[in-house]
CSV table of C-alpha atoms in Angstrom, one decimal:
chain,number,residue,atom,x,y,z
H,19,UNK,CA,103.3,109.6,128.2
H,20,UNK,CA,102.3,105.8,128.0
H,21,UNK,CA,98.6,106.8,129.2
H,22,UNK,CA,98.5,109.6,127.1
H,23,UNK,CA,99.7,107.0,124.1
H,24,UNK,CA,97.0,104.2,124.8
H,25,UNK,CA,94.2,106.8,125.2
H,26,UNK,CA,95.1,107.9,121.7
H,27,UNK,CA,95.1,104.4,120.3
H,28,UNK,CA,91.7,103.3,121.8
H,29,UNK,CA,90.3,106.2,120.5
H,30,UNK,CA,91.7,106.1,117.3
H,31,UNK,CA,93.3,109.6,117.4
H,32,UNK,CA,96.6,108.5,116.8
H,33,UNK,CA,97.7,109.6,113.3
H,34,UNK,CA,100.2,107.3,111.4
H,35,UNK,CA,102.8,107.4,108.9
H,36,UNK,CA,104.3,104.6,106.6
H,37,UNK,CA,107.9,105.3,105.3
H,38,UNK,CA,108.3,103.0,102.1
H,39,UNK,CA,105.1,102.0,100.1
H,40,UNK,CA,106.8,99.1,98.8
H,41,UNK,CA,105.9,95.3,99.4
H,42,UNK,CA,106.0,96.1,103.3
H,43,UNK,CA,104.7,99.4,103.7
H,44,UNK,CA,101.8,100.0,101.7
H,45,UNK,CA,100.0,96.6,103.0
H,46,UNK,CA,100.7,98.1,106.5
H,47,UNK,CA,99.2,101.3,105.4
H,48,UNK,CA,96.3,100.1,104.1
H,49,UNK,CA,95.9,97.7,107.5
H,50,UNK,CA,96.3,100.7,109.6
H,51,UNK,CA,94.0,102.7,107.8
H,52,UNK,CA,91.2,100.0,107.9
H,53,UNK,CA,91.7,99.9,111.4
H,54,UNK,CA,90.5,103.7,111.8
H,55,UNK,CA,93.6,105.6,112.2
H,56,UNK,CA,94.3,108.1,109.4
H,57,UNK,CA,97.4,107.3,107.6
H,58,UNK,CA,100.2,109.1,105.6
H,59,UNK,CA,102.3,107.0,103.4
H,60,UNK,CA,106.0,108.4,102.3
H,61,UNK,CA,107.9,107.4,99.3
H,62,UNK,CA,110.6,109.0,97.3
H,63,UNK,CA,109.1,107.5,94.1
H,64,UNK,CA,106.8,109.9,92.6
H,65,UNK,CA,104.7,107.4,90.7
H,66,UNK,CA,104.0,105.6,93.8
H,67,UNK,CA,102.6,108.4,95.3
H,68,UNK,CA,100.7,109.3,92.4
H,69,UNK,CA,99.2,105.7,92.1
H,70,UNK,CA,98.1,105.8,96.1
H,71,UNK,CA,96.6,109.3,95.9
H,72,UNK,CA,94.5,107.8,92.6
H,73,UNK,CA,93.5,104.7,94.3
H,74,UNK,CA,95.5,102.4,91.9
H,75,UNK,CA,97.1,99.5,93.4
H,76,UNK,CA,100.4,98.1,92.6
H,77,UNK,CA,101.3,95.6,95.1
H,78,UNK,CA,99.5,91.9,94.8
H,79,UNK,CA,98.5,91.7,98.5
H,80,UNK,CA,96.4,94.7,98.6
H,81,UNK,CA,92.9,94.6,97.1
H,82,UNK,CA,92.5,97.7,95.1
H,83,UNK,CA,88.8,98.3,96.4
H,84,UNK,CA,89.8,98.6,100.0
H,85,UNK,CA,92.6,101.2,98.7
H,86,UNK,CA,90.2,103.2,96.7
H,87,UNK,CA,87.8,103.6,99.7
H,88,UNK,CA,90.4,104.5,102.1
H,89,UNK,CA,91.7,107.2,99.6
H,90,UNK,CA,88.3,108.4,98.9
H,91,UNK,CA,87.5,108.7,102.7
H,92,UNK,CA,90.6,110.5,103.4
H,93,UNK,CA,91.8,107.7,105.6
H,94,UNK,CA,95.1,107.0,103.5
H,95,UNK,CA,97.2,109.8,101.5
H,96,UNK,CA,100.6,109.7,100.2
H,97,UNK,CA,103.5,111.9,100.4
H,98,UNK,CA,107.2,112.7,99.2
H,99,UNK,CA,107.1,115.4,101.9
H,100,UNK,CA,109.2,114.6,105.0
H,101,UNK,CA,107.5,117.4,107.1
H,102,UNK,CA,104.3,115.2,107.5
H,103,UNK,CA,106.3,113.3,110.3
H,104,UNK,CA,105.4,116.9,112.4
H,105,UNK,CA,101.9,115.6,112.3
H,106,UNK,CA,101.9,112.2,113.1
H,107,UNK,CA,102.1,110.5,116.6
H,108,UNK,CA,103.5,106.9,114.9
H,109,UNK,CA,106.1,106.1,112.0
H,110,UNK,CA,106.8,102.9,110.9
H,111,UNK,CA,110.0,102.4,108.8
H,112,UNK,CA,109.5,100.3,106.0
H,113,UNK,CA,112.4,100.8,103.4
H,114,UNK,CA,114.4,98.4,101.6
H,115,UNK,CA,117.9,97.2,103.6
H,116,UNK,CA,119.8,95.7,100.4
H,117,UNK,CA,123.2,94.5,100.3
H,118,UNK,CA,126.1,96.5,98.4
H,119,UNK,CA,128.4,95.6,95.6
H,120,UNK,CA,130.5,93.6,98.4
H,121,UNK,CA,127.7,91.6,100.1
H,122,UNK,CA,127.6,93.9,102.9
H,123,UNK,CA,124.4,95.5,104.6
H,124,UNK,CA,123.2,98.5,102.9
H,125,UNK,CA,121.5,100.3,105.6
H,126,UNK,CA,121.4,103.7,104.1
H,127,UNK,CA,117.6,103.9,103.5
H,128,UNK,CA,116.9,103.3,107.0
H,129,UNK,CA,119.7,106.0,108.0
H,130,UNK,CA,118.6,108.3,105.6
H,131,UNK,CA,114.9,107.8,106.7
H,132,UNK,CA,116.0,108.5,110.3
H,133,UNK,CA,118.0,111.5,109.5
H,134,UNK,CA,114.9,113.2,107.7
H,135,UNK,CA,112.4,111.9,110.6
H,136,UNK,CA,114.5,113.5,113.3
H,137,UNK,CA,114.2,117.1,112.0
H,138,UNK,CA,110.7,117.1,112.4
H,139,UNK,CA,110.4,114.2,115.2
H,140,UNK,CA,108.5,115.8,118.1
H,141,UNK,CA,107.6,114.7,121.7
H,142,UNK,CA,105.4,112.0,122.5
H,143,UNK,CA,106.1,110.5,119.0
H,144,UNK,CA,106.3,106.3,118.5
H,145,UNK,CA,109.0,105.4,115.7
H,146,UNK,CA,109.0,101.5,115.0
H,147,UNK,CA,111.6,100.1,112.4
H,148,UNK,CA,110.1,97.2,110.6
H,149,UNK,CA,113.1,96.7,107.6
H,150,UNK,CA,114.9,93.4,108.2
H,151,UNK,CA,118.1,94.4,109.5
H,152,UNK,CA,121.2,93.1,111.6
H,153,UNK,CA,120.9,92.9,115.4
H,154,UNK,CA,121.9,96.3,117.2
H,155,UNK,CA,120.4,98.4,114.4
H,156,UNK,CA,117.8,100.2,116.3
H,157,UNK,CA,119.3,101.0,119.2
H,158,UNK,CA,123.0,101.4,118.0
H,159,UNK,CA,122.4,103.1,114.7
H,160,UNK,CA,118.5,104.2,114.8
H,161,UNK,CA,118.3,105.6,118.5
H,162,UNK,CA,121.2,108.3,118.4
H,163,UNK,CA,120.4,109.8,114.9
H,164,UNK,CA,117.0,110.2,115.8
H,165,UNK,CA,118.5,111.8,119.7
H,166,UNK,CA,120.9,113.6,117.9
H,167,UNK,CA,118.7,115.1,115.3
H,168,UNK,CA,115.8,116.0,117.3
H,169,UNK,CA,117.2,117.1,121.0
H,170,UNK,CA,114.4,114.5,122.5
H,171,UNK,CA,115.4,111.5,124.7
H,172,UNK,CA,114.5,108.3,124.0
H,173,UNK,CA,112.0,106.4,126.6
H,174,UNK,CA,111.1,110.1,127.9
H,175,UNK,CA,110.4,112.4,125.1
H,176,UNK,CA,109.4,109.4,122.8
H,177,UNK,CA,109.0,105.8,121.9
H,178,UNK,CA,111.5,103.6,119.8
H,179,UNK,CA,110.9,100.1,118.7
H,180,UNK,CA,111.4,97.2,116.3
H,181,UNK,CA,108.8,94.9,114.7
H,182,UNK,CA,110.0,92.8,111.7
H,183,UNK,CA,107.9,92.5,108.7
H,184,UNK,CA,106.6,89.4,108.1
H,185,UNK,CA,105.7,89.6,104.4
H,186,UNK,CA,105.3,86.6,102.0
H,187,UNK,CA,103.8,87.4,98.7
H,188,UNK,CA,101.2,85.7,97.1
H,189,UNK,CA,100.5,83.6,100.2
H,190,UNK,CA,96.8,83.0,100.1
H,191,UNK,CA,96.2,82.2,103.7
H,192,UNK,CA,98.6,84.7,105.6
H,193,UNK,CA,98.6,88.2,104.7
H,194,UNK,CA,99.5,91.6,106.8
H,195,UNK,CA,96.2,91.3,108.5
H,196,UNK,CA,96.2,87.5,110.3
H,197,UNK,CA,100.2,87.2,110.6
H,198,UNK,CA,101.7,87.3,114.4
H,199,UNK,CA,103.6,90.0,115.2
H,200,UNK,CA,107.1,90.4,117.2
H,201,UNK,CA,107.6,93.7,119.1
H,202,UNK,CA,111.0,94.5,120.7
H,203,UNK,CA,111.2,98.4,122.1
H,204,UNK,CA,113.5,100.2,123.8
H,205,UNK,CA,112.0,99.9,127.5
H,206,UNK,CA,108.3,98.3,128.9
H,207,UNK,CA,106.3,101.3,128.3
H,208,UNK,CA,107.3,101.7,124.9
H,209,UNK,CA,106.9,97.7,124.4
H,210,UNK,CA,103.3,98.0,125.7
H,211,UNK,CA,102.1,101.0,123.5
H,212,UNK,CA,103.5,99.7,120.3
H,213,UNK,CA,102.4,95.9,121.1
H,214,UNK,CA,98.7,97.9,121.7
H,215,UNK,CA,98.8,99.7,118.4
H,216,UNK,CA,99.5,96.1,116.3
H,217,UNK,CA,96.9,94.5,118.4
H,218,UNK,CA,94.5,97.5,117.4
H,219,UNK,CA,95.5,96.8,113.7
H,220,UNK,CA,95.9,93.4,113.2
H,221,UNK,CA,93.8,90.1,113.8
H,222,UNK,CA,96.7,87.9,115.1
H,223,UNK,CA,98.9,87.6,118.4
H,224,UNK,CA,101.8,90.1,119.1
H,225,UNK,CA,104.4,88.8,120.9
H,226,UNK,CA,106.5,91.1,122.9
H,227,UNK,CA,110.3,90.3,123.2
H,228,UNK,CA,112.6,92.2,125.8
H,229,UNK,CA,114.8,94.4,123.2
H,230,UNK,CA,114.5,95.5,119.7
H,231,UNK,CA,118.0,93.4,119.3
H,232,UNK,CA,115.8,90.4,120.1
H,233,UNK,CA,113.4,91.1,117.7
H,234,UNK,CA,116.2,91.8,115.3
H,235,UNK,CA,117.8,88.4,115.7
H,236,UNK,CA,114.8,86.8,115.3
H,237,UNK,CA,114.0,88.0,112.0
H,238,UNK,CA,117.1,87.0,110.5
H,239,UNK,CA,116.6,83.3,112.5
H,240,UNK,CA,113.3,83.0,110.6
H,241,UNK,CA,115.1,83.4,106.8
H,242,UNK,CA,118.4,81.7,107.9
H,243,UNK,CA,116.5,78.5,109.0
H,244,UNK,CA,114.8,78.5,105.6
H,245,UNK,CA,118.2,79.3,103.7
H,246,UNK,CA,119.9,76.2,105.8
H,247,UNK,CA,117.3,73.7,105.1
H,248,UNK,CA,117.1,75.0,101.2
H,249,UNK,CA,121.0,74.4,101.1
H,250,UNK,CA,120.6,70.9,102.9
H,251,UNK,CA,118.1,69.8,99.7
H,252,UNK,CA,120.0,71.6,97.3
H,253,UNK,CA,123.3,69.6,98.1
H,254,UNK,CA,121.1,66.4,98.2
H,255,UNK,CA,119.7,67.2,94.7
H,256,UNK,CA,123.1,67.4,93.4
H,257,UNK,CA,124.3,64.2,95.1
H,258,UNK,CA,121.2,62.5,94.1
H,259,UNK,CA,121.5,63.1,90.6
H,260,UNK,CA,124.9,61.6,90.6
H,261,UNK,CA,123.7,58.4,92.5
H,262,UNK,CA,120.5,58.3,90.0
H,263,UNK,CA,118.2,58.8,92.6
H,264,UNK,CA,115.0,61.2,92.2
H,265,UNK,CA,115.3,63.9,95.2
H,266,UNK,CA,111.4,64.7,94.7
H,267,UNK,CA,110.7,61.2,95.5
H,268,UNK,CA,113.2,61.1,98.6
H,269,UNK,CA,111.5,64.5,100.0
H,270,UNK,CA,108.0,62.8,99.4
H,271,UNK,CA,108.6,59.7,101.5
H,272,UNK,CA,110.6,61.7,104.4
H,273,UNK,CA,107.7,64.1,105.1
H,274,UNK,CA,105.3,61.2,105.9
H,275,UNK,CA,107.0,61.4,109.1
H,276,UNK,CA,104.7,63.1,111.2
H,277,UNK,CA,107.4,64.2,113.7
H,278,UNK,CA,111.0,65.9,113.1
H,279,UNK,CA,110.8,66.9,109.6
H,280,UNK,CA,109.7,69.8,107.8
H,281,UNK,CA,109.8,69.5,103.8
H,282,UNK,CA,111.9,71.8,102.1
H,283,UNK,CA,112.3,72.1,98.0
H,284,UNK,CA,115.3,72.4,95.6
H,285,UNK,CA,115.7,74.5,93.0
H,286,UNK,CA,117.6,77.1,91.2
H,287,UNK,CA,118.5,79.0,94.1
H,288,UNK,CA,116.9,81.2,96.4
H,289,UNK,CA,115.1,84.9,95.8
H,290,UNK,CA,113.1,87.4,97.4
H,291,UNK,CA,113.8,90.4,99.7
H,292,UNK,CA,114.8,88.1,102.8
H,293,UNK,CA,116.2,84.7,102.3
H,294,UNK,CA,119.1,85.5,100.2
H,295,UNK,CA,119.8,88.4,102.2
H,296,UNK,CA,119.6,87.8,105.9
H,297,UNK,CA,122.2,85.4,106.2
H,298,UNK,CA,125.0,88.4,105.2
H,299,UNK,CA,123.5,90.7,107.4
H,300,UNK,CA,124.3,88.3,110.6
H,301,UNK,CA,127.4,86.8,109.5
H,302,UNK,CA,128.5,90.4,108.6
H,303,UNK,CA,127.6,91.3,112.1
H,304,UNK,CA,129.0,88.3,113.7
H,305,UNK,CA,132.6,89.6,112.8
H,306,UNK,CA,132.5,92.4,115.3
H,307,UNK,CA,132.5,90.0,117.6
H,308,UNK,CA,135.2,87.9,116.0
H,309,UNK,CA,133.0,85.0,115.4
H,310,UNK,CA,132.2,83.0,111.9
H,311,UNK,CA,129.1,81.9,111.2
H,312,UNK,CA,130.4,78.6,109.7
H,313,UNK,CA,127.3,76.8,108.9
H,314,UNK,CA,125.4,79.7,107.6
H,315,UNK,CA,128.1,80.8,105.6
H,316,UNK,CA,128.3,77.4,103.7
H,317,UNK,CA,124.9,77.2,103.7
H,318,UNK,CA,124.9,80.7,101.5
H,319,UNK,CA,127.7,79.0,99.2
H,320,UNK,CA,125.8,76.1,98.4
H,321,UNK,CA,122.4,78.4,97.5
H,322,UNK,CA,124.6,80.9,95.6
H,323,UNK,CA,126.3,78.0,93.2
H,324,UNK,CA,122.8,76.8,92.5
H,325,UNK,CA,122.1,78.6,88.9
H,326,UNK,CA,125.7,77.6,87.6
H,327,UNK,CA,125.4,73.8,88.7
H,328,UNK,CA,121.6,74.4,86.8
H,329,UNK,CA,123.3,75.5,83.8
H,330,UNK,CA,126.0,72.5,83.7
H,331,UNK,CA,122.8,70.3,84.1
H,332,UNK,CA,121.4,72.4,81.0
H,333,UNK,CA,124.9,71.9,79.1
H,334,UNK,CA,125.0,68.0,79.9
H,335,UNK,CA,121.1,67.9,78.6
H,336,UNK,CA,122.2,69.6,75.5
H,337,UNK,CA,125.2,67.5,74.9
H,338,UNK,CA,122.9,64.3,74.4
H,339,UNK,CA,121.5,66.2,71.4
H,340,UNK,CA,125.2,67.1,70.2
H,341,UNK,CA,124.6,70.8,71.0
H,342,UNK,CA,126.6,72.9,73.0
H,343,UNK,CA,125.5,76.0,74.9
H,344,UNK,CA,126.7,78.3,72.5
H,345,UNK,CA,123.9,79.1,70.1
H,346,UNK,CA,121.7,76.9,71.4
H,347,UNK,CA,118.0,78.4,71.9
H,348,UNK,CA,116.7,78.2,75.4
H,349,UNK,CA,113.7,79.2,77.0
H,350,UNK,CA,112.9,79.9,80.9
H,351,UNK,CA,109.8,79.4,82.0
H,352,UNK,CA,109.4,81.9,85.0
H,353,UNK,CA,111.2,84.6,86.3
H,354,UNK,CA,109.8,85.5,89.2
H,355,UNK,CA,111.3,84.5,92.5
H,356,UNK,CA,108.2,82.3,93.4
H,357,UNK,CA,105.3,81.0,91.8
H,358,UNK,CA,102.2,83.0,91.2
H,359,UNK,CA,103.5,86.5,91.8
H,360,UNK,CA,105.4,89.3,89.9
H,361,UNK,CA,108.1,89.9,92.3
H,362,UNK,CA,111.6,89.1,90.8
H,363,UNK,CA,113.9,90.5,93.3
H,364,UNK,CA,116.9,88.5,93.5
H,365,UNK,CA,115.5,85.5,91.5
H,366,UNK,CA,117.6,83.0,90.7
H,367,UNK,CA,116.5,82.9,87.2
H,368,UNK,CA,118.3,86.1,86.6
H,369,UNK,CA,121.4,84.5,87.6
H,370,UNK,CA,120.7,81.8,85.2
H,371,UNK,CA,120.0,83.9,82.6
H,372,UNK,CA,123.4,85.8,82.8
H,373,UNK,CA,125.3,82.2,82.8
H,374,UNK,CA,123.5,81.2,79.9
H,375,UNK,CA,124.3,84.7,78.3
H,376,UNK,CA,128.0,84.2,79.2
H,377,UNK,CA,128.1,81.0,77.4
H,378,UNK,CA,126.5,82.5,74.3
H,379,UNK,CA,123.1,80.8,74.4
H,380,UNK,CA,120.2,83.1,73.1
H,381,UNK,CA,117.8,83.0,75.6
H,382,UNK,CA,114.2,84.2,76.1
H,383,UNK,CA,112.0,83.9,79.1
H,384,UNK,CA,107.9,83.6,79.4
H,385,UNK,CA,106.4,84.9,82.8
H,386,UNK,CA,102.7,85.5,82.7
H,387,UNK,CA,103.3,88.0,85.8
H,388,UNK,CA,106.5,89.7,84.7
H,389,UNK,CA,106.2,91.7,81.4
H,390,UNK,CA,110.0,92.9,81.5
H,391,UNK,CA,113.0,92.9,83.5
H,392,UNK,CA,116.2,94.9,84.0
H,393,UNK,CA,119.4,92.7,84.1
H,394,UNK,CA,122.5,94.8,84.1
H,395,UNK,CA,120.9,97.6,82.6
H,396,UNK,CA,119.7,95.7,79.7
H,397,UNK,CA,115.4,95.5,79.3
H,398,UNK,CA,114.5,91.8,78.6
H,399,UNK,CA,111.0,91.3,77.6
H,400,UNK,CA,108.8,88.2,78.4
H,401,UNK,CA,107.7,86.6,75.0
H,402,UNK,CA,103.7,87.3,74.6
H,403,UNK,CA,102.5,83.6,74.7
H,404,UNK,CA,103.6,79.9,75.0
H,405,UNK,CA,102.5,79.2,70.9
H,406,UNK,CA,103.4,76.0,69.3
H,407,UNK,CA,106.2,77.4,67.0
H,408,UNK,CA,107.5,78.7,70.0
H,409,UNK,CA,108.2,75.9,72.2
H,410,UNK,CA,109.2,73.6,69.2
H,411,UNK,CA,112.1,76.1,67.9
H,412,UNK,CA,113.8,75.8,71.3
H,413,UNK,CA,116.4,73.4,72.3
H,414,UNK,CA,115.6,73.2,75.5
H,415,UNK,CA,112.8,74.9,77.7
H,416,UNK,CA,113.9,75.4,81.4
H,417,UNK,CA,111.1,75.8,84.3
H,418,UNK,CA,112.6,77.9,86.6
H,419,UNK,CA,109.2,79.4,88.8
H,420,UNK,CA,106.8,76.9,89.0
H,421,UNK,CA,103.5,79.2,88.0
H,422,UNK,CA,100.4,77.2,88.6
H,423,UNK,CA,98.6,79.0,85.4
H,424,UNK,CA,101.2,77.5,82.8
H,425,UNK,CA,100.1,74.5,80.7
H,426,UNK,CA,102.7,72.2,81.3
H,427,UNK,CA,100.6,69.1,79.5
H,428,UNK,CA,101.2,71.6,76.3
H,429,UNK,CA,104.5,72.6,77.1
H,430,UNK,CA,105.5,68.8,77.0
H,431,UNK,CA,103.8,67.8,74.2
H,432,UNK,CA,105.3,70.7,72.3
H,433,UNK,CA,109.0,70.9,73.4
H,434,UNK,CA,112.1,68.8,72.3
H,435,UNK,CA,113.4,68.6,75.8
H,436,UNK,CA,112.8,70.2,79.2
H,437,UNK,CA,114.6,70.6,82.4
H,438,UNK,CA,112.4,70.9,85.5
H,439,UNK,CA,114.1,72.6,88.2
H,440,UNK,CA,110.9,73.4,90.5
H,441,UNK,CA,109.2,69.7,89.8
H,442,UNK,CA,106.4,71.8,88.2
H,443,UNK,CA,105.5,68.8,85.8
H,444,UNK,CA,105.2,66.1,88.5
H,445,UNK,CA,101.6,65.7,87.3
H,446,UNK,CA,102.2,65.2,84.2
H,447,UNK,CA,101.3,61.6,82.5
H,448,UNK,CA,104.1,61.9,79.6
H,449,UNK,CA,107.6,63.0,81.1
H,450,UNK,CA,109.8,60.9,78.3
H,451,UNK,CA,111.3,64.3,77.1
H,452,UNK,CA,111.6,65.8,80.8
H,453,UNK,CA,114.7,65.7,83.2
H,454,UNK,CA,114.1,66.9,86.7
H,455,UNK,CA,116.6,68.5,89.2
């Protein structure tokens, strides 16, 4: 089987399916199609399917002209019909892996995808999970579903592996095409074949590890590393505020050391599809081994309380003007989880809004990238523009996302007071009415 698959890859005869056309799946499908592989994208959302088939892009990291050309040349199509699996040689699963209401892993999208794939899985097919998950998912969950549902044997009739997505929305340097890839598979032959596919598609190194579990653990390590270090600076920021020390100046000084230090920055919390979720995936799995991830859980606690801490700081600021949180007009600048993107998944700004509304504040937001948000089944819309009148009538302006296309000098000149949680106003000369995290 290995030689046949390698021959198909070399001749670009491999037909590919990408399950899930979101922030991970669509860029991956586009790159596979650009490499010369006929690619089918699958998504349960009809509007995504329709947009792809019309060549309309909805993901920031995809170039719309590339998408249009691939669709016109019939190199990329989209569908919500799982029977397409019977006609492909390679299946990449790129579905969400959120947390449930109890902060436990919800891999139902992976499970449901696997069950659907199994119905149409044929011999000499490669299945790769790209969704972030806990160590053991590929072999303990995916493999039995695929084998039982297809009557095929993993390693003999089909190949199975894990290759974690590495997507950083808005990154101007590293995209899907040039970000190094990790591959772990069930068996050496599977690892070689899967790695060859990615080497053909990408302009980056492909690192093979000994098993899917190593790849799964590697992925959560990447984001737990960031979560823990962000928690350290968040805790120091809270201490520095009490000690009247500028945490931003401290970090700038520390990062002059050319070795042994990497700069991380405080903020109103952590957001996105990985950093707030991955620690929960690992801590949940660790309990199966009667092991408690003490440091990781402590970092989760610190980062989780940052929105509440920010609201406490806002309350102190308003108290200086003899204003309570209740009925105060507060404008948030930015609800995306990071600067210059439209993604607001798990954004700490949402938790800040919730906390302020609990205290009776009148909250609005401005975000040039996010027209509206759905918060607890209630739609909130961004104000249309940052006018002088809007800023002057606010009791407090809070910077929760550091977008680069906002005129912070204009904000400073026309606001009563500003609480900057992201150090976005570091280049503003007059900061008399600004308090930083």
